[in-house]
Amino acid sequence: MNEKIVVEARNIIKDFNVAKSTTHILKDISLKIEKGEFVSIMGQSGSGKSTLLYILGGLDQPTKGSVYINQKNLAKLNDNQMSQFRRRKIGFIFQFYNLIPNLNVEENIMLPLLLDGKKMKDYKQQLNHILEIVGLTERRKHTPRELSGGQQQRVAIARALIGQPEILFADEPTGNLDSKTGEDIMKLLQKINKMNQQTIIMVTHSNEAAQYSHRTIIVKDGQINNPIK
């Protein structure tokens, strides 16, 4: 297996069964993503793009097929191993931020490490560095309600980065933002990708957002609709 490949999907099928009806969400999808790539996944609503992202990131399981991250088959991990693997190897950014309202910026950022049994004092230098990268040093003691939407998304990005994940998964990171703020967020993700050789896999409906990535995978009716590298 090519050591440059950090994410590989092999013949992914995802079905949903409701009563006696089966809906085919993903239909035999295979793809490979290399270390340091910034990849966009695009498609219309209902195309299966977010389902694909969640399967690649281990938040959902395929009906058939396999996902490998760093040559590790996610299907071989039990629930505890999978939870630990996600906390230590993967970062997630969601459209709606998912911040804890009564925690301040630095507490929200540190939450994944605290849940993993780490101590905040041991990550002070790393926290300061990430706050500087996302431009929130002066807002570190603010709570989410004291921040704009763009600032809240920057907190979410910082939270995803604090554990130094090998792969960053982003689901519509600009979908809840105005165009100017969305552009700022995409420039930040591009900066992180270039600065850290950070692998980023992003779902977006925005052609403008996709322009910041290295390549775009089009999903249509549960299938990849363009040639894949």
XYZ file of N, CA and C in Angstrom:
687
model
N 0.846 -1.204 0.000
C 0.000 0.000 0.000
C 0.879 1.250 0.000
N 0.505 2.245 -0.768
C 1.248 3.494 -0.857
C 1.211 4.223 0.489
N 2.398 4.493 1.062
C 2.454 5.126 2.381
C 1.998 6.572 2.349
N 1.925 7.175 1.159
C 1.421 8.546 1.053
C -0.088 8.616 1.240
N -0.765 7.482 1.036
C -2.219 7.449 1.152
C -2.599 7.421 2.627
N -3.329 8.443 3.095
C -3.745 8.475 4.503
C -5.196 8.036 4.668
N -6.019 8.222 3.635
C -7.415 7.769 3.682
C -7.719 7.008 2.403
N -8.265 5.820 2.586
C -8.687 5.041 1.424
C -10.047 4.421 1.696
N -10.969 4.612 0.760
C -12.281 3.970 0.816
C -12.348 2.918 -0.279
N -12.786 1.727 0.087
C -12.873 0.634 -0.872
C -14.312 0.145 -0.980
N -14.924 0.409 -2.114
C -16.249 -0.146 -2.449
C -17.282 0.119 -1.359
N -17.389 1.421 -0.988
C -18.302 1.803 0.090
C -19.749 1.814 -0.411
N -20.587 1.069 0.306
C -22.034 1.049 0.066
C -22.717 1.434 1.372
N -23.717 2.314 1.285
C -24.490 2.687 2.462
C -25.968 2.663 2.111
N -26.699 1.809 2.810
C -28.142 1.689 2.620
C -28.856 2.065 3.913
N -30.049 2.640 3.770
C -30.933 2.866 4.907
C -32.213 2.088 4.681
N -32.603 1.310 5.676
C -33.834 0.516 5.581
C -34.917 1.129 6.438
N -36.036 1.474 5.830
C -37.201 1.999 6.535
C -38.386 1.117 6.162
N -38.944 0.446 7.194
C -40.019 -0.524 6.965
C -39.530 -1.565 5.959
N -40.214 -1.691 4.832
C -39.807 -2.670 3.824
C -39.077 -2.022 2.647
N -38.755 -0.752 2.828
C -38.107 0.002 1.747
C -36.620 0.213 2.045
N -35.786 0.093 1.025
C -34.348 0.327 1.152
C -33.935 1.507 0.282
N -33.255 2.473 0.903
C -32.736 3.616 0.159
C -31.225 3.451 0.027
N -30.744 3.518 -1.199
C -29.316 3.363 -1.463
C -28.664 4.754 -1.452
N -27.922 5.061 -0.390
C -27.309 6.383 -0.228
C -25.977 6.470 -0.963
N -25.100 5.503 -0.727
C -23.800 5.441 -1.408
C -23.699 4.119 -2.161
N -23.197 4.199 -3.391
C -23.228 3.038 -4.282
C -21.823 2.724 -4.796
N -21.102 1.923 -4.044
C -19.815 1.398 -4.469
C -18.794 2.508 -4.740
N -18.510 3.296 -3.697
C -17.560 4.402 -3.815
C -16.175 3.956 -3.360
N -15.179 4.249 -4.194
C -13.779 4.015 -3.847
C -12.992 5.295 -4.105
N -12.082 5.640 -3.212
C -11.243 6.829 -3.395
C -10.002 6.720 -2.527
N -9.000 7.531 -2.872
C -7.764 7.610 -2.117
C -7.388 9.077 -1.918
N -6.913 9.391 -0.726
C -6.494 10.759 -0.411
C -5.103 10.701 0.209
N -4.203 11.520 -0.321
C -2.814 11.505 0.125
C -2.569 12.493 1.260
N -1.490 12.245 1.993
C -1.092 13.135 3.085
C -0.852 14.538 2.548
N -1.410 15.538 3.238
C -1.217 16.927 2.854
C -2.180 17.435 1.809
N -3.054 16.575 1.306
C -4.045 17.029 0.322
C -5.163 17.812 0.997
N -5.715 18.766 0.261
C -6.923 19.487 0.655
C -7.959 19.129 -0.406
N -8.933 18.310 -0.014
C -9.901 17.755 -0.957
C -11.299 18.238 -0.608
N -12.021 18.703 -1.616
C -13.428 19.061 -1.443
C -14.309 17.944 -1.980
N -15.399 17.681 -1.271
C -16.431 16.759 -1.748
C -17.686 17.588 -1.972
N -18.161 17.605 -3.216
C -19.311 18.429 -3.576
C -20.435 17.565 -4.136
N -21.644 18.090 -4.048
C -22.806 17.417 -4.605
C -24.063 18.112 -4.141
N -25.164 17.841 -4.825
C -26.438 18.441 -4.446
C -26.920 17.865 -3.119
N -27.887 18.525 -2.523
C -28.500 18.025 -1.295
C -29.066 16.629 -1.544
N -28.724 15.700 -0.652
C -29.204 14.333 -0.818
C -28.318 13.454 -1.673
N -27.192 13.987 -2.129
C -26.296 13.212 -3.003
C -25.507 12.151 -2.245
N -25.398 12.327 -0.916
C -24.640 11.378 -0.103
C -23.283 11.889 0.337
N -22.978 13.160 0.046
C -21.633 13.673 0.332
C -21.325 13.727 1.827
N -22.281 14.158 2.649
C -22.024 14.217 4.091
C -21.955 12.816 4.695
N -22.793 11.913 4.209
C -22.726 10.522 4.660
C -21.348 9.950 4.368
N -20.832 10.244 3.185
C -19.494 9.776 2.822
C -18.447 10.339 3.775
N -18.538 11.626 4.091
C -17.579 12.252 5.002
C -17.599 11.578 6.368
N -18.795 11.317 6.896
C -18.915 10.711 8.220
C -18.386 9.282 8.222
N -18.551 8.571 7.127
C -18.003 7.214 7.031
C -16.479 7.263 6.958
N -15.945 8.190 6.164
C -14.485 8.337 6.069
C -13.872 8.690 7.426
N -14.595 9.478 8.223
C -14.099 9.905 9.522
C -14.463 8.995 10.677
N -15.125 7.883 10.375
C -15.449 6.918 11.417
C -16.627 7.279 12.296
N -17.409 8.301 11.914
C -18.606 8.654 12.674
C -19.813 7.812 12.265
N -19.712 7.165 11.122
C -20.766 6.290 10.622
C -20.087 5.063 10.022
N -20.843 4.004 9.873
C -20.291 2.772 9.312
C -20.962 2.452 7.988
N -20.193 1.946 7.022
C -20.804 1.562 5.751
C -21.590 0.264 5.886
N -22.563 0.086 5.010
C -23.267 -1.192 4.949
C -22.331 -2.275 4.424
N -21.552 -1.912 3.425
C -20.519 -2.790 2.876
C -19.307 -1.936 2.519
N -18.149 -2.578 2.407
C -16.932 -1.862 2.048
C -16.085 -1.540 3.259
N -14.918 -0.970 3.013
C -13.948 -0.709 4.074
C -13.342 0.680 3.946
N -13.013 1.269 5.100
C -12.279 2.525 5.157
C -10.972 2.284 5.901
N -9.885 2.740 5.311
C -8.568 2.626 5.930
C -8.016 4.022 6.190
N -7.539 4.247 7.406
C -6.819 5.469 7.745
C -5.427 5.055 8.198
N -4.420 5.555 7.481
C -3.037 5.129 7.732
C -2.932 3.610 7.755
N -3.572 2.983 6.777
C -3.533 1.538 6.562
C -4.248 0.745 7.650
N -4.961 1.443 8.550
C -5.717 0.765 9.609
C -7.183 0.656 9.188
N -7.702 -0.558 9.183
C -9.097 -0.805 8.815
C -9.996 -0.403 9.984
N -10.821 0.630 9.793
C -11.660 1.133 10.888
C -12.650 0.084 11.377
N -13.037 -0.844 10.501
C -14.004 -1.878 10.884
C -13.437 -2.845 11.914
N -12.117 -2.889 12.065
C -11.479 -3.799 13.011
C -11.417 -3.223 14.426
N -11.815 -1.947 14.576
C -11.750 -1.296 15.881
C -13.075 -1.450 16.614
N -13.008 -1.742 17.928
C -14.248 -1.751 18.710
C -14.637 -0.316 19.064
N -15.751 -0.144 19.750
C -16.269 1.212 20.015
C -15.267 2.064 20.794
N -14.659 1.490 21.827
C -13.695 2.251 22.626
C -12.459 2.611 21.819
N -11.962 1.666 21.037
C -10.793 1.925 20.192
C -11.104 2.991 19.150
N -12.326 2.936 18.585
C -12.719 3.907 17.570
C -12.829 5.304 18.173
N -13.397 5.405 19.360
C -13.514 6.706 20.031
C -12.134 7.290 20.308
N -11.229 6.458 20.801
C -9.871 6.913 21.076
C -9.142 7.303 19.788
N -9.348 6.517 18.742
C -8.719 6.794 17.449
C -9.187 8.145 16.908
N -10.494 8.418 17.000
C -11.019 9.707 16.522
C -10.452 10.864 17.316
N -10.377 10.718 18.626
C -9.871 11.812 19.463
C -8.413 12.122 19.165
N -7.625 11.098 18.820
C -6.175 11.273 18.699
C -5.686 11.444 17.270
N -6.446 11.018 16.292
C -5.980 11.033 14.909
C -6.803 11.946 13.998
N -8.009 12.302 14.438
C -8.961 12.974 13.544
C -9.509 14.224 14.216
N -9.683 15.289 13.430
C -10.358 16.488 13.903
C -11.591 16.742 13.055
N -12.690 17.179 13.688
C -13.932 17.452 12.966
C -14.344 18.914 13.131
N -14.787 19.501 12.021
C -15.374 20.841 12.037
C -16.776 20.711 11.449
N -17.774 21.210 12.186
C -19.157 21.093 11.743
C -19.731 22.456 11.372
N -20.820 22.432 10.642
C -21.445 23.673 10.176
C -21.948 24.526 11.338
N -22.431 23.881 12.400
C -23.084 24.620 13.481
C -22.221 24.717 14.735
N -20.892 24.625 14.567
C -19.895 24.921 15.602
C -19.873 23.914 16.762
N -21.057 23.613 17.341
C -21.146 22.650 18.457
C -20.271 23.053 19.642
N -20.301 24.332 19.980
C -19.562 24.810 21.142
C -20.414 24.676 22.403
N -19.745 24.570 23.565
C -20.449 24.493 24.847
C -20.679 25.930 25.334
N -21.948 26.361 25.482
C -22.257 27.785 25.755
C -21.614 28.344 27.009
N -21.508 27.535 28.083
C -21.007 28.082 29.345
C -19.502 27.910 29.522
N -18.812 27.439 28.471
C -17.346 27.377 28.496
C -16.768 28.514 27.675
N -15.640 29.056 28.092
C -15.024 30.123 27.309
C -14.244 29.537 26.126
N -13.613 30.412 25.357
C -12.943 29.994 24.127
C -11.895 28.926 24.397
N -10.973 29.196 25.343
C -9.899 28.230 25.554
C -10.408 26.933 26.164
N -11.460 26.993 26.967
C -12.032 25.765 27.527
C -12.705 24.933 26.436
N -13.395 25.584 25.498
C -13.992 24.867 24.371
C -12.919 24.213 23.501
N -11.834 24.934 23.275
C -10.751 24.400 22.450
C -10.115 23.178 23.112
N -9.934 23.249 24.422
C -9.238 22.183 25.152
C -10.113 20.969 25.441
N -11.418 21.072 25.222
C -12.346 20.015 25.633
C -11.957 18.613 25.147
N -11.593 18.415 23.866
C -11.237 17.055 23.429
C -10.071 16.453 24.206
N -9.075 17.289 24.542
C -7.924 16.781 25.289
C -8.300 16.474 26.739
N -9.162 17.301 27.318
C -9.604 17.057 28.694
C -10.413 15.760 28.758
N -11.222 15.513 27.735
C -11.997 14.269 27.683
C -11.088 13.057 27.514
N -9.901 13.297 26.976
C -8.932 12.219 26.771
C -7.985 12.081 27.970
N -8.320 12.794 29.067
C -7.535 12.658 30.290
C -6.301 13.531 30.366
N -6.132 14.458 29.400
C -4.969 15.342 29.401
C -5.211 16.525 30.351
N -4.111 17.179 30.755
C -4.201 18.333 31.642
C -3.960 19.615 30.857
N -4.787 20.619 31.121
C -4.731 21.872 30.376
C -3.369 22.546 30.505
N -2.756 22.456 31.682
C -1.480 23.142 31.922
C -0.356 22.601 31.024
N -0.488 21.355 30.595
C 0.541 20.736 29.758
C 0.462 21.191 28.298
N -0.608 21.878 27.954
C -0.817 22.278 26.566
C -0.918 23.799 26.417
N -0.416 24.521 27.424
C -0.537 25.981 27.408
C 0.146 26.595 26.195
N 1.362 26.152 25.895
C 2.107 26.704 24.755
C 1.406 26.377 23.435
N 0.930 25.149 23.315
C 0.224 24.738 22.103
C -1.079 25.514 21.940
N -1.793 25.717 23.045
C -3.038 26.488 23.019
C -2.765 27.919 22.563
N -1.719 28.542 23.104
C -1.375 29.916 22.717
C -1.064 29.996 21.225
N -0.348 28.995 20.712
C 0.014 28.962 19.297
C -1.233 28.857 18.419
N -2.152 27.981 18.790
C -3.367 27.792 17.989
C -4.263 29.025 18.065
N -4.358 29.628 19.232
C -5.142 30.862 19.361
C -4.588 31.953 18.445
N -3.267 31.999 18.342
C -2.636 32.981 17.456
C -2.949 32.669 15.990
N -2.888 31.404 15.611
C -3.169 31.003 14.236
C -4.583 31.401 13.823
N -5.548 31.161 14.705
C -6.953 31.435 14.348
C -7.377 32.860 14.704
N -6.454 33.640 15.253
C -6.738 35.047 15.509
C -7.686 35.306 16.665
N -7.570 34.499 17.727
C -8.505 34.650 18.850
C -7.791 34.861 20.184
N -6.538 35.262 20.141
C -5.787 35.466 21.380
C -6.487 36.436 22.316
N -7.058 37.503 21.762
C -7.716 38.531 22.585
C -9.128 38.118 23.016
N -9.602 36.973 22.530
C -10.971 36.530 22.842
C -10.971 35.247 23.675
N -9.827 34.879 24.194
C -9.680 33.562 24.823
C -10.592 33.355 26.027
N -10.984 34.428 26.720
C -11.835 34.298 27.908
C -13.309 34.577 27.605
N -13.630 34.810 26.337
C -15.015 35.071 25.955
C -15.793 33.764 25.808
N -17.089 33.818 26.059
C -17.965 32.674 25.823
C -18.552 32.784 24.416
N -19.106 31.689 23.873
C -19.619 31.719 22.502
C -20.625 32.831 22.227
N -21.477 33.160 23.187
C -22.503 34.187 22.938
C -21.879 35.581 22.767
N -20.620 35.734 23.154
C -19.914 37.008 23.005
C -19.118 37.078 21.704
N -19.257 36.049 20.851
C -18.499 35.969 19.608
C -19.411 36.012 18.400
N -18.868 36.474 17.285
C -19.598 36.419 16.015
C -19.595 34.986 15.498
N -20.389 34.734 14.446
C -20.427 33.409 13.842
C -19.062 32.976 13.329
N -18.362 33.896 12.689
C -17.040 33.584 12.175
C -16.056 33.257 13.280
N -16.146 34.000 14.381
C -15.250 33.734 15.518
C -15.575 32.383 16.152
N -16.862 32.050 16.223
C -17.246 30.753 16.770
C -16.703 29.614 15.894
N -16.738 29.810 14.578
C -16.205 28.774 13.701
C -14.688 28.652 13.865
N -14.022 29.768 14.125
C -12.577 29.717 14.387
C -12.283 28.938 15.675
N -13.140 29.091 16.672
C -12.991 28.291 17.896
C -13.145 26.808 17.558
N -14.132 26.493 16.725
C -14.368 25.097 16.334
C -13.166 24.529 15.574
N -12.556 25.360 14.719
C -11.366 24.930 13.982
C -10.207 24.699 14.953
N -10.024 25.619 15.897
C -8.959 25.471 16.893
C -9.167 24.216 17.736
N -10.409 23.962 18.109
C -10.723 22.750 18.889
C -10.362 21.488 18.104
N -10.631 21.516 16.795
C -10.307 20.368 15.952
C -8.808 20.172 15.797
N -8.035 21.254 15.945
C -6.584 21.204 15.726
C -5.780 20.913 16.988
N -6.362 21.129 18.173
C -5.582 21.117 19.409
C -4.906 19.769 19.660
N -5.522 18.693 19.221
C -4.942 17.373 19.413
C -3.951 16.985 18.343
N -3.617 17.937 17.466
C -2.683 17.712 16.353
C -3.103 16.498 15.512
N -4.333 16.530 15.006
C -4.835 15.389 14.237
C -4.119 15.257 12.900
N -4.040 14.046 12.415
C -3.430 13.817 11.111
C -4.378 14.239 9.991
N -5.679 14.151 10.258
C -6.673 14.465 9.224
C -7.744 15.358 9.822
N -8.115 16.382 9.069
C -9.169 17.306 9.472
C -10.363 17.105 8.539
N -11.505 16.775 9.115
C -12.743 16.622 8.354
C -13.636 17.829 8.627
N -14.145 18.444 7.560
C -14.978 19.641 7.705
C -16.277 19.458 6.930
N -17.411 19.587 7.631
C -18.723 19.432 7.004
C -19.367 20.811 6.848
N -19.356 21.327 5.637
C -19.947 22.647 5.321
C -19.441 23.723 6.295
N -18.127 23.923 6.395
C -17.605 24.857 7.399
C -18.007 26.308 7.176
N -18.447 26.652 5.959
C -18.890 28.027 5.691
C -20.398 28.116 5.489
N -21.096 27.003 5.669
C -22.516 26.945 5.332
C -23.408 27.826 6.178
N -22.933 28.218 7.369
C -23.751 29.028 8.274
C -23.214 30.458 8.397
N -22.360 30.847 7.411
C -21.687 32.139 7.487
C -21.999 32.996 6.261
N -21.887 34.320 6.412
C -22.018 35.199 5.252
C -20.798 35.026 4.352
N -20.876 35.524 3.131
C -19.850 35.234 2.124
C -18.472 35.746 2.528
N -18.400 36.947 3.108
C -17.103 37.514 3.501
C -16.459 36.693 4.625
N -17.263 36.340 5.637
C -16.745 35.540 6.745
C -16.362 34.148 6.255
N -17.176 33.598 5.349
C -16.876 32.299 4.770
C -15.549 32.306 4.032
N -15.287 33.386 3.316
C -14.019 33.517 2.603
C -12.851 33.549 3.592
N -13.030 34.257 4.702
C -11.981 34.323 5.720
C -11.700 32.935 6.305
N -12.759 32.165 6.543
C -12.599 30.821 7.093
C -11.863 29.923 6.102
N -12.189 30.048 4.807
C -11.512 29.224 3.802
C -10.037 29.604 3.683
N -9.727 30.883 3.802
C -8.323 31.311 3.779
C -7.571 30.740 4.985
N -8.255 30.670 6.123
C -7.649 30.106 7.326
C -7.370 28.609 7.129
N -8.334 27.872 6.574
C -8.128 26.448 6.329
C -6.996 26.224 5.333
N -6.937 27.060 4.303
C -5.861 26.959 3.312
C -4.506 27.223 3.972
N -4.464 28.210 4.842
C -3.233 28.543 5.569
C -2.785 27.359 6.430
N -3.722 26.741 7.139
C -3.406 25.591 7.997
C -2.903 24.428 7.152
N -3.547 24.209 6.003
C -3.129 23.142 5.100
C -1.687 23.346 4.627
N -1.359 24.557 4.232
C -0.021 24.848 3.713
C 1.031 24.859 4.821
N 0.684 25.434 5.954
C 1.643 25.615 7.037
C 2.019 24.283 7.694
N 1.043 23.400 7.874
C 1.261 22.150 8.597
C 1.243 20.915 7.714
N 1.090 21.112 6.378
C 0.843 19.961 5.499
C -0.322 19.135 6.048
N -1.342 19.860 6.512
C -2.506 19.241 7.150
C -3.450 18.671 6.099
N -3.728 17.389 6.191
C -4.710 16.767 5.301
C -6.099 17.250 5.689
N -6.846 17.799 4.715
C -8.189 18.302 4.977
C -9.152 17.701 3.965
N -10.251 17.158 4.470
C -11.321 16.631 3.620
C -12.579 17.421 3.977
N -13.111 18.149 3.019
C -14.195 19.095 3.282
C -15.400 18.829 2.389
N -16.564 18.760 2.992
C -17.818 18.753 2.239
C -18.297 20.183 2.095
N -18.663 20.562 0.884
C -19.191 21.908 0.658
C -20.156 21.915 -0.522
N -21.087 22.853 -0.492
C -21.969 23.059 -1.649
C -21.512 24.287 -2.437
N -20.442 24.928 -1.951
C -20.005 26.207 -2.499
C -18.842 26.039 -3.474
N -19.032 26.454 -4.709
C -17.940 26.438 -5.685
C -16.800 27.343 -5.236
N -17.152 28.471 -4.608
C -16.121 29.405 -4.139
C -15.239 28.751 -3.074
N -15.870 28.023 -2.135
C -15.101 27.356 -1.088
C -14.209 26.258 -1.671
N -14.746 25.537 -2.651
C -13.996 24.423 -3.249
C -12.744 24.898 -3.972
N -12.723 26.155 -4.400
C -11.559 26.681 -5.115
C -10.303 26.705 -4.244
N -10.479 26.648 -2.937
C -9.335 26.690 -2.028
C -8.676 25.316 -1.867
N -9.320 24.274 -2.355
C -8.781 22.921 -2.208
C -7.941 22.540 -3.422
N -7.211 21.440 -3.307
C -6.368 20.965 -4.400
C -7.181 20.276 -5.487
N -8.209 19.571 -5.079
C -9.067 18.890 -6.055
C -10.452 18.689 -5.471
N -11.391 18.428 -6.356
C -12.782 18.290 -5.953
C -13.335 16.949 -6.424
N -13.985 16.256 -5.504
C -14.676 15.008 -5.815
C -16.167 15.318 -5.900
N -16.772 15.012 -7.022
C -18.196 15.266 -7.224
C -18.979 13.991 -6.912
N -19.942 14.095 -6.000
C -20.815 12.964 -5.689
C -22.210 13.268 -6.243
N -22.739 12.359 -7.043
C -24.062 12.505 -7.640
C -24.811 11.187 -7.517
N -25.980 11.247 -6.895
C -26.821 10.055 -6.723
C -26.040 8.907 -6.087
N -25.198 9.251 -5.106
C -24.501 8.221 -4.347
C -23.274 7.647 -5.005
N -22.845 8.243 -6.121
C -21.668 7.754 -6.833
C -20.729 8.904 -7.147
N -19.439 8.578 -7.279
C -18.469 9.591 -7.703
C -18.672 9.857 -9.175
N -18.750 11.156 -9.501
C -19.142 11.549 -10.861
C -17.994 12.176 -11.646
N -16.765 11.985 -11.148
C -15.606 12.483 -11.897
C -14.436 11.544 -11.711
N -13.460 11.566 -12.595
C -12.308 10.675 -12.446
C -11.562 10.981 -11.167
N -11.133 9.946 -10.472
C -10.449 10.121 -9.205
C -8.979 9.797 -9.359
N -8.168 10.639 -8.773
C -6.712 10.495 -8.790
C -6.309 9.160 -8.187
